[in-house]
mmCIF file with all atom_site columns, C-alpha atoms in Angstrom:
data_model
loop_
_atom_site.group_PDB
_atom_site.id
_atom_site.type_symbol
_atom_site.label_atom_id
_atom_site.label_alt_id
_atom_site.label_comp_id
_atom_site.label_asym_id
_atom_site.label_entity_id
_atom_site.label_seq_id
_atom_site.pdbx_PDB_ins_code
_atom_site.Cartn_x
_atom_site.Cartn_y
_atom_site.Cartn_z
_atom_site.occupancy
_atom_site.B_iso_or_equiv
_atom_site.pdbx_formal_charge
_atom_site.auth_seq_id
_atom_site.auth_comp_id
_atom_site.auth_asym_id
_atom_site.auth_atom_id
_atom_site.pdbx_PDB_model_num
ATOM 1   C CA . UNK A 1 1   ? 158.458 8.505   86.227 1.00 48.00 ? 1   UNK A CA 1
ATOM 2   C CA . UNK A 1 2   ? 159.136 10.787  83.258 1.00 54.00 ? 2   UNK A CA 1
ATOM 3   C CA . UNK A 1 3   ? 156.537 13.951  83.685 1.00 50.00 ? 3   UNK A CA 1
ATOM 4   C CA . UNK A 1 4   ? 153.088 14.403  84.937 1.00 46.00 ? 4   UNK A CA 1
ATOM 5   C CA . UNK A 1 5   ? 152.578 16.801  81.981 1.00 53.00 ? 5   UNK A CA 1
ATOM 6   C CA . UNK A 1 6   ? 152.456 15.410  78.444 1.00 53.00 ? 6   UNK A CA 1
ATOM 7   C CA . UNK A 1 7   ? 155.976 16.196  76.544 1.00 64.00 ? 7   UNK A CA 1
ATOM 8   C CA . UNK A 1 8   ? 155.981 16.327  73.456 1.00 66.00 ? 8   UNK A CA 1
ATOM 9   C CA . UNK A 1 9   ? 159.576 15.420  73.178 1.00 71.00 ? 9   UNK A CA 1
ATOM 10  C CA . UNK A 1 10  ? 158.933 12.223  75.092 1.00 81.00 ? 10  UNK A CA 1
ATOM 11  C CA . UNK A 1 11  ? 155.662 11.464  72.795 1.00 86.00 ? 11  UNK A CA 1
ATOM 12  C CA . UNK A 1 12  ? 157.971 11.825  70.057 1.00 90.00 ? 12  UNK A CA 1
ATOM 13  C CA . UNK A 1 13  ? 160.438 8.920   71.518 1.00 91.00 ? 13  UNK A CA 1
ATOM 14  C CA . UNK A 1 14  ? 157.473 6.768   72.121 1.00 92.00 ? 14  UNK A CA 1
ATOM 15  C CA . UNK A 1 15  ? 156.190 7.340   68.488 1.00 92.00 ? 15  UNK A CA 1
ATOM 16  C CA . UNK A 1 16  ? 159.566 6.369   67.488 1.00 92.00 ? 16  UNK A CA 1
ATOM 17  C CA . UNK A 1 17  ? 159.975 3.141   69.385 1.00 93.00 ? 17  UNK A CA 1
ATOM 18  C CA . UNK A 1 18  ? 156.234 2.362   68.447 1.00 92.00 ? 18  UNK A CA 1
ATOM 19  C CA . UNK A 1 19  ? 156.986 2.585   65.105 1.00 91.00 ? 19  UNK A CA 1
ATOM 20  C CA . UNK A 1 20  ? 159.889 0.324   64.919 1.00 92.00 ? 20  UNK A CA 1
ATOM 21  C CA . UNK A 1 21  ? 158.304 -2.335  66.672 1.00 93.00 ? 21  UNK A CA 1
ATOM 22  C CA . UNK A 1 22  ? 154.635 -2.052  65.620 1.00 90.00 ? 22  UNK A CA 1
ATOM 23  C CA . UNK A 1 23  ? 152.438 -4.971  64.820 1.00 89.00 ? 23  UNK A CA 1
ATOM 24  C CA . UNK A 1 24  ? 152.356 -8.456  66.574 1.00 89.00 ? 24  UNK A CA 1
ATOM 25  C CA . UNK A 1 25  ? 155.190 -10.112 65.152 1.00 95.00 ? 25  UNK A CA 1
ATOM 26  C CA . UNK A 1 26  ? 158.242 -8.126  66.093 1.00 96.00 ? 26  UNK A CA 1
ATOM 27  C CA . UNK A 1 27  ? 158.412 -7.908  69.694 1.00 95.00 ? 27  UNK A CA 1
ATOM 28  C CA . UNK A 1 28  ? 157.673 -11.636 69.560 1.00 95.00 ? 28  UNK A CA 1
ATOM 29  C CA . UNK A 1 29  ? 160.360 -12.601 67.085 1.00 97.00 ? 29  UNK A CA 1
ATOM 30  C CA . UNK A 1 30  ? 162.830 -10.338 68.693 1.00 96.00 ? 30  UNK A CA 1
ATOM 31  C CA . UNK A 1 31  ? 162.073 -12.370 71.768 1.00 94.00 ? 31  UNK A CA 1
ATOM 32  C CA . UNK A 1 32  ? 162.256 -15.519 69.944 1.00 95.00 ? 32  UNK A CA 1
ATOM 33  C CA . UNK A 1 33  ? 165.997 -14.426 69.204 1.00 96.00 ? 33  UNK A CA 1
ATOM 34  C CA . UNK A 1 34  ? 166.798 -13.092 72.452 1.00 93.00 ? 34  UNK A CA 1
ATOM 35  C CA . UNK A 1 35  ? 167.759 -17.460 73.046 1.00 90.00 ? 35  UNK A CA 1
ATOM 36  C CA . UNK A 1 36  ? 170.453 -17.226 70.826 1.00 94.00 ? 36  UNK A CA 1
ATOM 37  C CA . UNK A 1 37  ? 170.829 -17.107 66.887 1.00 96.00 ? 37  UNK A CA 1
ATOM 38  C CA . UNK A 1 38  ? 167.947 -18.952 64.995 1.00 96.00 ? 38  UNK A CA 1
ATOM 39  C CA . UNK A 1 39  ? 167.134 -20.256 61.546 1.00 96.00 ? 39  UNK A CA 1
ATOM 40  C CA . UNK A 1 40  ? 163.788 -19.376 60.078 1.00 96.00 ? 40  UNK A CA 1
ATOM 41  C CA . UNK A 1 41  ? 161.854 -22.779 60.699 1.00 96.00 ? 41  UNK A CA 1
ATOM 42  C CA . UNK A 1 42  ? 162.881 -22.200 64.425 1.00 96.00 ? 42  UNK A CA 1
ATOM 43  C CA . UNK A 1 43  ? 161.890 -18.673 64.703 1.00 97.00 ? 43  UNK A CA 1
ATOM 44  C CA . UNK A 1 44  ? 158.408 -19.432 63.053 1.00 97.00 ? 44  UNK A CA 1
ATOM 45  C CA . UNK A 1 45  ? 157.929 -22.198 65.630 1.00 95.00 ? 45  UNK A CA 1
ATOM 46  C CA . UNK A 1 46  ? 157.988 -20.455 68.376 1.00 93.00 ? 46  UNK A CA 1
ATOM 47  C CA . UNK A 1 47  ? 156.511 -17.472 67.597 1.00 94.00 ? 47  UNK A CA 1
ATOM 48  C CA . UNK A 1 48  ? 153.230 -19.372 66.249 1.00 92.00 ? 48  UNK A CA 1
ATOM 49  C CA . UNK A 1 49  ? 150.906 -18.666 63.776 1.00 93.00 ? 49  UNK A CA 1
ATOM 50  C CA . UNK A 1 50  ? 152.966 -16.406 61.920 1.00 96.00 ? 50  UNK A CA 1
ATOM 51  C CA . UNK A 1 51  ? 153.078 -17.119 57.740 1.00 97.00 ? 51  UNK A CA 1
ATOM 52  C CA . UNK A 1 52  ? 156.486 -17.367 55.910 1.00 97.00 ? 52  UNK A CA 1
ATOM 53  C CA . UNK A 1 53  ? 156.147 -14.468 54.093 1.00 98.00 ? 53  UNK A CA 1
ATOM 54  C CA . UNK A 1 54  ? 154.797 -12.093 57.209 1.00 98.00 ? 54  UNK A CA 1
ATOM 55  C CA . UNK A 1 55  ? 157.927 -13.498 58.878 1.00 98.00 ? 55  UNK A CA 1
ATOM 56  C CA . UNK A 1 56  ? 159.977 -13.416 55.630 1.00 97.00 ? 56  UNK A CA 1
ATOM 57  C CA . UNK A 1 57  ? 158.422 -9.648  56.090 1.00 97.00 ? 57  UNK A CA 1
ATOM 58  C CA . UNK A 1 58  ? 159.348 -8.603  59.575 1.00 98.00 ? 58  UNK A CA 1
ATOM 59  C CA . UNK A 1 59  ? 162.506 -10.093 59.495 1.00 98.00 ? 59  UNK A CA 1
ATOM 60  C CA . UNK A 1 60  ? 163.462 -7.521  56.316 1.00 97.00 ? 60  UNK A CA 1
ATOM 61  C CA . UNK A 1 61  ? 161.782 -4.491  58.554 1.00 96.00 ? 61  UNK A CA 1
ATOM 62  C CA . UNK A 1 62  ? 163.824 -5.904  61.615 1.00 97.00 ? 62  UNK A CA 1
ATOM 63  C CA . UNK A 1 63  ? 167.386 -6.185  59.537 1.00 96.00 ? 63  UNK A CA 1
ATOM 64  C CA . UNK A 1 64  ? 166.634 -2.432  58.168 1.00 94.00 ? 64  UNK A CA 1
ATOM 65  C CA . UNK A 1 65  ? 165.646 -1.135  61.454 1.00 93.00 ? 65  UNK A CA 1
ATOM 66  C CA . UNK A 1 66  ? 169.526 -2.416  62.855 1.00 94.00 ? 66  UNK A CA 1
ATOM 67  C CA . UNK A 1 67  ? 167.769 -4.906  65.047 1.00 96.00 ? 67  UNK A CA 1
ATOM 68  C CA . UNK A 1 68  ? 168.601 -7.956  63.849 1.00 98.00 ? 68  UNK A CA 1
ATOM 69  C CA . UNK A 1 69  ? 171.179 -9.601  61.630 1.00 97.00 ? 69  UNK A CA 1
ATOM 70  C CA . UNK A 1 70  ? 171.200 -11.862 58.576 1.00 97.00 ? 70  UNK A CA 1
ATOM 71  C CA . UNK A 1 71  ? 174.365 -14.549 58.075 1.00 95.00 ? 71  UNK A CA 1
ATOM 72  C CA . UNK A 1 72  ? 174.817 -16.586 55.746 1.00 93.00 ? 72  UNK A CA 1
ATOM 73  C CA . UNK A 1 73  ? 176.761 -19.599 57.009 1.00 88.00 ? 73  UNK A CA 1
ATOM 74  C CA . UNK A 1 74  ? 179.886 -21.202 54.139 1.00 87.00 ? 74  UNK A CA 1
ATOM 75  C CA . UNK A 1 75  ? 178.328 -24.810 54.390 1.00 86.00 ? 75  UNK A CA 1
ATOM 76  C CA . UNK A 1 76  ? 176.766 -26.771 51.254 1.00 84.00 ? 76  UNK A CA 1
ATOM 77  C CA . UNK A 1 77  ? 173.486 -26.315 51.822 1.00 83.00 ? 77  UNK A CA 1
ATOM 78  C CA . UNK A 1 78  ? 174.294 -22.653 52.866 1.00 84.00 ? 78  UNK A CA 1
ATOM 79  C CA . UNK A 1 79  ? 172.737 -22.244 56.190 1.00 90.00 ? 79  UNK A CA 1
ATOM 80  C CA . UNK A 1 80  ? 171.263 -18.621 57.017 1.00 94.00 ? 80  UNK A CA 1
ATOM 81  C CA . UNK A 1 81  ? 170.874 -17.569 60.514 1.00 96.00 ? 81  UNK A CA 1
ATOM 82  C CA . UNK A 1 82  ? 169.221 -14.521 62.189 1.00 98.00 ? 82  UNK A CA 1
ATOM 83  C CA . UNK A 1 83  ? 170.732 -12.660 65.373 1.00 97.00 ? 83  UNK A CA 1
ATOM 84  C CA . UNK A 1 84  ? 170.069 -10.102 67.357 1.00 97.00 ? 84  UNK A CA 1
ATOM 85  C CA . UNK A 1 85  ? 172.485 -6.702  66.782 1.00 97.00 ? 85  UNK A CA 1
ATOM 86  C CA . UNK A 1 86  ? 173.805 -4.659  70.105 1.00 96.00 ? 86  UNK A CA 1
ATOM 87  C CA . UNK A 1 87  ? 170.819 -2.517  69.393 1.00 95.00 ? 87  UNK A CA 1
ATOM 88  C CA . UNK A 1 88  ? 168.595 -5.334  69.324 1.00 96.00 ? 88  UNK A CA 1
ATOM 89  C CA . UNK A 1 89  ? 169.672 -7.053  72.491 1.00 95.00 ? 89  UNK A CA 1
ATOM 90  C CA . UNK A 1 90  ? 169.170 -3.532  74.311 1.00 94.00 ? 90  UNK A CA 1
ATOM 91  C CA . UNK A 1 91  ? 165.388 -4.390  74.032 1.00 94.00 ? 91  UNK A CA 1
ATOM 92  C CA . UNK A 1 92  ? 165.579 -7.197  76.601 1.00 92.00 ? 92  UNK A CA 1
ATOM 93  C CA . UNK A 1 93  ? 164.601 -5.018  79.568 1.00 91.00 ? 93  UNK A CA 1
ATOM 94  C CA . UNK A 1 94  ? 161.357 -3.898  78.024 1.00 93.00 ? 94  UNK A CA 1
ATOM 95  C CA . UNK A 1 95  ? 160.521 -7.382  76.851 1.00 93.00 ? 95  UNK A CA 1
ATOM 96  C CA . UNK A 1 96  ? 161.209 -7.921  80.630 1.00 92.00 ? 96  UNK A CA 1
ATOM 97  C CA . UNK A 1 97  ? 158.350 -5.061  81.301 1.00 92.00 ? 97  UNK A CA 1
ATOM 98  C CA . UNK A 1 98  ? 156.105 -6.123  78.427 1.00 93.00 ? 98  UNK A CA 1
ATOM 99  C CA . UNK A 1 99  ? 156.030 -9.976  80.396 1.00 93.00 ? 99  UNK A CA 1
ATOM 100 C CA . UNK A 1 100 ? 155.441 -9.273  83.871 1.00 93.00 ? 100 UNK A CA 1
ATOM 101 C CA . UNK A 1 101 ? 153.154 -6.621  82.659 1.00 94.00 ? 101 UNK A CA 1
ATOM 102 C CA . UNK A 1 102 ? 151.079 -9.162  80.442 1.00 93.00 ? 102 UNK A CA 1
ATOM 103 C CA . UNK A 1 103 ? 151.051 -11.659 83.351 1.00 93.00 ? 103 UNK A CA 1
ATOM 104 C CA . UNK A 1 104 ? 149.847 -9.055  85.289 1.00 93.00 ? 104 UNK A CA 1
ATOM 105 C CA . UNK A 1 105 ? 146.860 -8.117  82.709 1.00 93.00 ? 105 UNK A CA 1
ATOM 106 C CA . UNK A 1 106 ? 145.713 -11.623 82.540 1.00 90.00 ? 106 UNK A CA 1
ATOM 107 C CA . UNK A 1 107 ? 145.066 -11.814 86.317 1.00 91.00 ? 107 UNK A CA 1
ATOM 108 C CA . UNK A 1 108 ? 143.565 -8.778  85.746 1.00 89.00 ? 108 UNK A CA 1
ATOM 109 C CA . UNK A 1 109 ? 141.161 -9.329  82.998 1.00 85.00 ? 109 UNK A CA 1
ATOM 110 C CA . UNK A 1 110 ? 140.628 -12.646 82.228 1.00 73.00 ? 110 UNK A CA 1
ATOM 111 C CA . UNK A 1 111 ? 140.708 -13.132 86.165 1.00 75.00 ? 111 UNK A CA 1
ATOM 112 C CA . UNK A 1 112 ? 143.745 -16.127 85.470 1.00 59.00 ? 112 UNK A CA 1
ATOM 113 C CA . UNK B 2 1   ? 166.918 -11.335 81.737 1.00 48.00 ? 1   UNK B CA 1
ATOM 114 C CA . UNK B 2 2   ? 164.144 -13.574 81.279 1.00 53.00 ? 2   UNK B CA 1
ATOM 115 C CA . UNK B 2 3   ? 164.726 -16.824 79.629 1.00 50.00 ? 3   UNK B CA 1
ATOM 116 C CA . UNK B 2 4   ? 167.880 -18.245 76.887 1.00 46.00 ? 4   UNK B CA 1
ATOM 117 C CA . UNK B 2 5   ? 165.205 -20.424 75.611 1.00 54.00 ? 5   UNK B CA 1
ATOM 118 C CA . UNK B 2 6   ? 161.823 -19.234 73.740 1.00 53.00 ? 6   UNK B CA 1
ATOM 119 C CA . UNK B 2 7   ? 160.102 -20.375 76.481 1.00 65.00 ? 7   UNK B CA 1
ATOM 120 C CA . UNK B 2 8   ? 156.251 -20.474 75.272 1.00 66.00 ? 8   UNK B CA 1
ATOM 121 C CA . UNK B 2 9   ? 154.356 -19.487 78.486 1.00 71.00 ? 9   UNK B CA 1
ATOM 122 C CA . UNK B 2 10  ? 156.529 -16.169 77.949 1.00 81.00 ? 10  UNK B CA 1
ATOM 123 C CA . UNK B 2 11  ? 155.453 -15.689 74.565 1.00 86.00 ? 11  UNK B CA 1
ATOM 124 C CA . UNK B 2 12  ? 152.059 -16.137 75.757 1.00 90.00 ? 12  UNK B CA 1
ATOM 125 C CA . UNK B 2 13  ? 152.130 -13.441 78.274 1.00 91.00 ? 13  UNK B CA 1
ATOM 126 C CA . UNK B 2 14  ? 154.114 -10.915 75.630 1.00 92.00 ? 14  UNK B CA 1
ATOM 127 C CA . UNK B 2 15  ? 151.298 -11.935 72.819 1.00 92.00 ? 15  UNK B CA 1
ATOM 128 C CA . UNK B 2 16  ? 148.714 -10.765 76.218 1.00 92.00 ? 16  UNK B CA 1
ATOM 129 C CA . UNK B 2 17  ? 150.766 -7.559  76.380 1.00 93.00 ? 17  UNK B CA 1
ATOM 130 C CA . UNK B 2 18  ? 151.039 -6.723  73.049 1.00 92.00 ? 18  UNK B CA 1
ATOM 131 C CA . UNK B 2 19  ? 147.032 -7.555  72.216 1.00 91.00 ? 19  UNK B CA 1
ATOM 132 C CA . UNK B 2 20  ? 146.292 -5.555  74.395 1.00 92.00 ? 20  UNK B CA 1
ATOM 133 C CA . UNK B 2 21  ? 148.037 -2.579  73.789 1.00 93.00 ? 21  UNK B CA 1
ATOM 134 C CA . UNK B 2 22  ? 148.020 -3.498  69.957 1.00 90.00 ? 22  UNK B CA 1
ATOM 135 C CA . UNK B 2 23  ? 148.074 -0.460  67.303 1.00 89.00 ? 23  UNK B CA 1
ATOM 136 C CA . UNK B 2 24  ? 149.784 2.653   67.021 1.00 89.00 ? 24  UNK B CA 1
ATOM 137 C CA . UNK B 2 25  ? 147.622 4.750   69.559 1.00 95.00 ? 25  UNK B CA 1
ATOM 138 C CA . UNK B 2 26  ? 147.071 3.213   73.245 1.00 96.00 ? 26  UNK B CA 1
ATOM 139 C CA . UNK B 2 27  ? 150.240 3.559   74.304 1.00 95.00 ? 27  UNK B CA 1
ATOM 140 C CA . UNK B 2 28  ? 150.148 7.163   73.529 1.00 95.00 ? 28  UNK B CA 1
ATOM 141 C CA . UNK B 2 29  ? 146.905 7.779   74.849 1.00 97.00 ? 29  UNK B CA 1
ATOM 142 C CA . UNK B 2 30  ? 148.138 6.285   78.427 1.00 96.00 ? 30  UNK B CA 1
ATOM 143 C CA . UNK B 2 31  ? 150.954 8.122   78.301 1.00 94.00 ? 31  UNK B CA 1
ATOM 144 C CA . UNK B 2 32  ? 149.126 11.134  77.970 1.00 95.00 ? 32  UNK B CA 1
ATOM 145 C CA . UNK B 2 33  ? 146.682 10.096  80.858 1.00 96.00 ? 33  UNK B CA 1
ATOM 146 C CA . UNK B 2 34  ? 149.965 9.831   83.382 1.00 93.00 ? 34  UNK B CA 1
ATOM 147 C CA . UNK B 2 35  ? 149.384 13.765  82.792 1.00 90.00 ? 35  UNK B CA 1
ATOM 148 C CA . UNK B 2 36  ? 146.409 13.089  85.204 1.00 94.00 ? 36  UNK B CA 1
ATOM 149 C CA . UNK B 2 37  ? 142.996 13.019  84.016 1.00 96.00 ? 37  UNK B CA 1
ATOM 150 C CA . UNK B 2 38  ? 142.033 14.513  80.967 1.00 96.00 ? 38  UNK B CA 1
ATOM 151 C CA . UNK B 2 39  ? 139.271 15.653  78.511 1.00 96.00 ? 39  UNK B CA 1
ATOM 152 C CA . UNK B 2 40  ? 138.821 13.940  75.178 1.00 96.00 ? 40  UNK B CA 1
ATOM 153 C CA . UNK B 2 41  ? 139.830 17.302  73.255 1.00 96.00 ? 41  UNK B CA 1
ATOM 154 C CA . UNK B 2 42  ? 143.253 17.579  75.538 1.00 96.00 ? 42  UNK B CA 1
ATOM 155 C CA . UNK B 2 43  ? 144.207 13.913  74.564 1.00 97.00 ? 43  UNK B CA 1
ATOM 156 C CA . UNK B 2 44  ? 143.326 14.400  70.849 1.00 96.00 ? 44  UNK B CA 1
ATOM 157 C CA . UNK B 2 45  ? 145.535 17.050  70.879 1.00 95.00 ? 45  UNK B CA 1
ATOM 158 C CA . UNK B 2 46  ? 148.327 15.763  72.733 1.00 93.00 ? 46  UNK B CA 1
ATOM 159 C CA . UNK B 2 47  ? 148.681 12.496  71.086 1.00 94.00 ? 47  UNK B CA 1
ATOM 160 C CA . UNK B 2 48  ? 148.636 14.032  68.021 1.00 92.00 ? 48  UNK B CA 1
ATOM 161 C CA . UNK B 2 49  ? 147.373 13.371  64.460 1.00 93.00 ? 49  UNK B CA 1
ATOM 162 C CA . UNK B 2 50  ? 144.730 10.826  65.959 1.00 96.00 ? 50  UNK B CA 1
ATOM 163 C CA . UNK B 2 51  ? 140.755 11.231  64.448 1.00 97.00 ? 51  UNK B CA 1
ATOM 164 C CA . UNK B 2 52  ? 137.954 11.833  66.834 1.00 97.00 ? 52  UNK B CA 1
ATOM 165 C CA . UNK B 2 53  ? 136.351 8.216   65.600 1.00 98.00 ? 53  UNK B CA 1
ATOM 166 C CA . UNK B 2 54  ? 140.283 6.866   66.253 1.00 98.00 ? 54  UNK B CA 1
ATOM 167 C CA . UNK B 2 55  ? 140.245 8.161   69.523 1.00 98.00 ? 55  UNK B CA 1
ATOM 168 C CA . UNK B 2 56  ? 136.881 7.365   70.831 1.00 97.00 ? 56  UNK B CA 1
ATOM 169 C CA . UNK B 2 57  ? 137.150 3.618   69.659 1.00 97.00 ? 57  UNK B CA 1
ATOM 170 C CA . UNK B 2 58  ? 140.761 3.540   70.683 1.00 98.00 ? 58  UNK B CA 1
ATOM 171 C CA . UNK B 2 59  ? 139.045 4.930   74.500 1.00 98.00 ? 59  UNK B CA 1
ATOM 172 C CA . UNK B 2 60  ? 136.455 2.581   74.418 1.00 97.00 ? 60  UNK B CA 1
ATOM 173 C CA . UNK B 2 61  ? 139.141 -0.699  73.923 1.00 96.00 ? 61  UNK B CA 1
ATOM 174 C CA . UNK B 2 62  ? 141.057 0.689   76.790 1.00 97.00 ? 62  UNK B CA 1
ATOM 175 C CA . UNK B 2 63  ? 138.309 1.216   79.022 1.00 96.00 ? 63  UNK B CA 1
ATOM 176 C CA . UNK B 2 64  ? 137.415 -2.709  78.268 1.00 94.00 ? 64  UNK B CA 1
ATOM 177 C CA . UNK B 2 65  ? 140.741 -3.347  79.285 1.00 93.00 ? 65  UNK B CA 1
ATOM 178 C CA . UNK B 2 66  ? 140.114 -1.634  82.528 1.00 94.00 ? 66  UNK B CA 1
ATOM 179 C CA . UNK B 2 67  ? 142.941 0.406   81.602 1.00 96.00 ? 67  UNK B CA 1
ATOM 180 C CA . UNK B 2 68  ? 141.392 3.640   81.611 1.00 98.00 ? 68  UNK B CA 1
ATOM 181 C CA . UNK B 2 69  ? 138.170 4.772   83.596 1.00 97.00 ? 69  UNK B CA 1
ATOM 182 C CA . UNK B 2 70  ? 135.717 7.186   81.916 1.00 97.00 ? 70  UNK B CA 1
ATOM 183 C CA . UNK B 2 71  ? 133.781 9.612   84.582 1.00 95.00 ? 71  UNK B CA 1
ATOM 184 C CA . UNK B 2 72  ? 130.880 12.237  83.677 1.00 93.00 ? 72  UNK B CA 1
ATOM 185 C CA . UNK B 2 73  ? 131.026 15.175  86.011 1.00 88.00 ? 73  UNK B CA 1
ATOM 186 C CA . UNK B 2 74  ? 127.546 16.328  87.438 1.00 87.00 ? 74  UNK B CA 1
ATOM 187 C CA . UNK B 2 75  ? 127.794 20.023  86.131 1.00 86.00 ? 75  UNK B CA 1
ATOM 188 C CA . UNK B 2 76  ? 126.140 21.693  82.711 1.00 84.00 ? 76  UNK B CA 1
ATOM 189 C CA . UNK B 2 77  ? 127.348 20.955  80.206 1.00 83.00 ? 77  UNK B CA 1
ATOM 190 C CA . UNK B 2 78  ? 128.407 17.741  81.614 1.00 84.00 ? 78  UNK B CA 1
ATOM 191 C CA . UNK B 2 79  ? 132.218 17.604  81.634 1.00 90.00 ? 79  UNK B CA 1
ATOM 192 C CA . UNK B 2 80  ? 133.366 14.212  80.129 1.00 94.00 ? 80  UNK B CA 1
ATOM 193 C CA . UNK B 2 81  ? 137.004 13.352  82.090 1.00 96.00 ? 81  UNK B CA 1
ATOM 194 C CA . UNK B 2 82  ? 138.926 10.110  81.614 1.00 98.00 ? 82  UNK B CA 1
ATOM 195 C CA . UNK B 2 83  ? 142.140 8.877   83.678 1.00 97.00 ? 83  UNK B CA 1
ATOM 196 C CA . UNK B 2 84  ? 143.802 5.774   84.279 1.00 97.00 ? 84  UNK B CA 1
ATOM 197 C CA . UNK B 2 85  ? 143.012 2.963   86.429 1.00 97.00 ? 85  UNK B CA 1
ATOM 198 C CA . UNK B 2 86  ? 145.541 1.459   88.537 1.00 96.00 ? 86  UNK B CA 1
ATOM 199 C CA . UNK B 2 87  ? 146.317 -1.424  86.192 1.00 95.00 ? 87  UNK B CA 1
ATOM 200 C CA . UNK B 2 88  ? 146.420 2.115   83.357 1.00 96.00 ? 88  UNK B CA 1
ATOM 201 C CA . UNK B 2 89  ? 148.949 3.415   85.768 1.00 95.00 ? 89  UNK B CA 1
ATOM 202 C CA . UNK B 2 90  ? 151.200 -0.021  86.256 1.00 94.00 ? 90  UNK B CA 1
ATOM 203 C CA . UNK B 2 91  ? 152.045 0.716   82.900 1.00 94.00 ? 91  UNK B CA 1
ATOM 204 C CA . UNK B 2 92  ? 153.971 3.438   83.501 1.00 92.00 ? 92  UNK B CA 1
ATOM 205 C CA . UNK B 2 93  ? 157.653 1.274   83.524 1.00 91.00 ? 93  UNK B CA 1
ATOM 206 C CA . UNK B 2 94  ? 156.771 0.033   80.632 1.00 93.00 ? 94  UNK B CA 1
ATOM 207 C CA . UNK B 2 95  ? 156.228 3.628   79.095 1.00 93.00 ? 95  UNK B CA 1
ATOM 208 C CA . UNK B 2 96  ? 159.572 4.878   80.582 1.00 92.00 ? 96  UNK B CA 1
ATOM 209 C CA . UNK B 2 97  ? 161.513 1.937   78.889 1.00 92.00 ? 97  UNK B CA 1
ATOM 210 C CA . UNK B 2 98  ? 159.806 2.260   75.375 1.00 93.00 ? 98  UNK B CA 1
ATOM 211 C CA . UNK B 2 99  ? 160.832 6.360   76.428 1.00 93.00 ? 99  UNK B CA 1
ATOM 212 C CA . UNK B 2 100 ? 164.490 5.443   76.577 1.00 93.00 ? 100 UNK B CA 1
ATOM 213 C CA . UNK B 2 101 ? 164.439 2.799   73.977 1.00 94.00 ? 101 UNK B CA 1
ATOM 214 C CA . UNK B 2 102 ? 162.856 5.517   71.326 1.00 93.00 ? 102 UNK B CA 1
ATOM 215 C CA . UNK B 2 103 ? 165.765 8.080   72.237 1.00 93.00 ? 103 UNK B CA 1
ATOM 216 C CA . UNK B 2 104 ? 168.663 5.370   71.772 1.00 93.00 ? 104 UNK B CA 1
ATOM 217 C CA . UNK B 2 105 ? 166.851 3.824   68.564 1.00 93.00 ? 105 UNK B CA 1
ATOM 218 C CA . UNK B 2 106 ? 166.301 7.495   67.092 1.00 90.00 ? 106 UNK B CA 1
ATOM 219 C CA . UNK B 2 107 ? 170.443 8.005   67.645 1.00 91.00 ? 107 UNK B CA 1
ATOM 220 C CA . UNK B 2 108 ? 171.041 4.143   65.970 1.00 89.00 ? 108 UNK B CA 1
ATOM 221 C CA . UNK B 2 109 ? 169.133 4.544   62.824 1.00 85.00 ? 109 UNK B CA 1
ATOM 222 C CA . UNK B 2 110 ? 168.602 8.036   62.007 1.00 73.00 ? 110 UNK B CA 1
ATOM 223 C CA . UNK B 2 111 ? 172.011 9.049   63.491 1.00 75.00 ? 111 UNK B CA 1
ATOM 224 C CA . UNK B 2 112 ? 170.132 11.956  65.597 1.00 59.00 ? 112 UNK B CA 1
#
């Protein structure tokens, strides 16, 4: 537990890592990536019902935010893959959380 | 570690998670609430920067969620007083993490 009294320090953290991974698609694509490096068509797969330009979108917001990289592969047609960075991968334990915790919620209120 | 594969009944339960904690707000709000229970007025001004219409639509979602209880105190004025639930307070890994996340992202891409 961090404090039974609200920081603001900590609230400040949280803004930050709300910010950087607000909306639906990120924590979802960053997910999607956490299988290994992906090409577009795959990532918008499986994430699902995401357009090509809101993931064209997130994935720009993701690659300025240092959590994800773009490569462009030497091969005729050049193939362009997306990866997670170090900083990126050090999400996996709160994607960890943000699972259990959403099986959890179903069960909880949608009684499934 | 969860999964090398986008597995899709994952997804499902982080696209639970994340709809339900969707926007820039709740999780702020509950982490204020691990405080203990609170008054509308000591939220607002703990979260910060949040309108009273924000907040009170923001408390209402979360209270559908039967993540955070609402109780009216039997005294005059009535005193208004919301806390968590215990599904509000399983939550509370999932704050620390996105706590410690914020901190290391803050040092990655602001250099702070």
């Amino acid at each position: 537990m961090l404090t039974r009294e609200g920081c603001p320090k900590t609230m400040l953290s949280i803004k930050d890592a709300l910010e950087a991974l607000e909306g639906r698609w990120k924590l979802l694509i960053l997910f999607s990536l956490q299988g290994g490096p992906k090409r577009f068509k795959q990532i918008s797969k499986e994430v699902g019902g995401i357009t090509d330009k809101m993931l064209s979108k997130e994935l720009k917001t993701l690659e300025a935010n240092k959590l994800v990289k773009r490569e462009t592969h030497d091969t005729f047609p050049p193939a362009v893959e997306y990866s997670l960075t170090a900083h990126g991968t050090s999400l996996e334990k709160l994607l960890e959380e943000l699972h259990y915790w959403g099986l959890a919620h179903r069960k909880e209120v949608m009684g499934k």
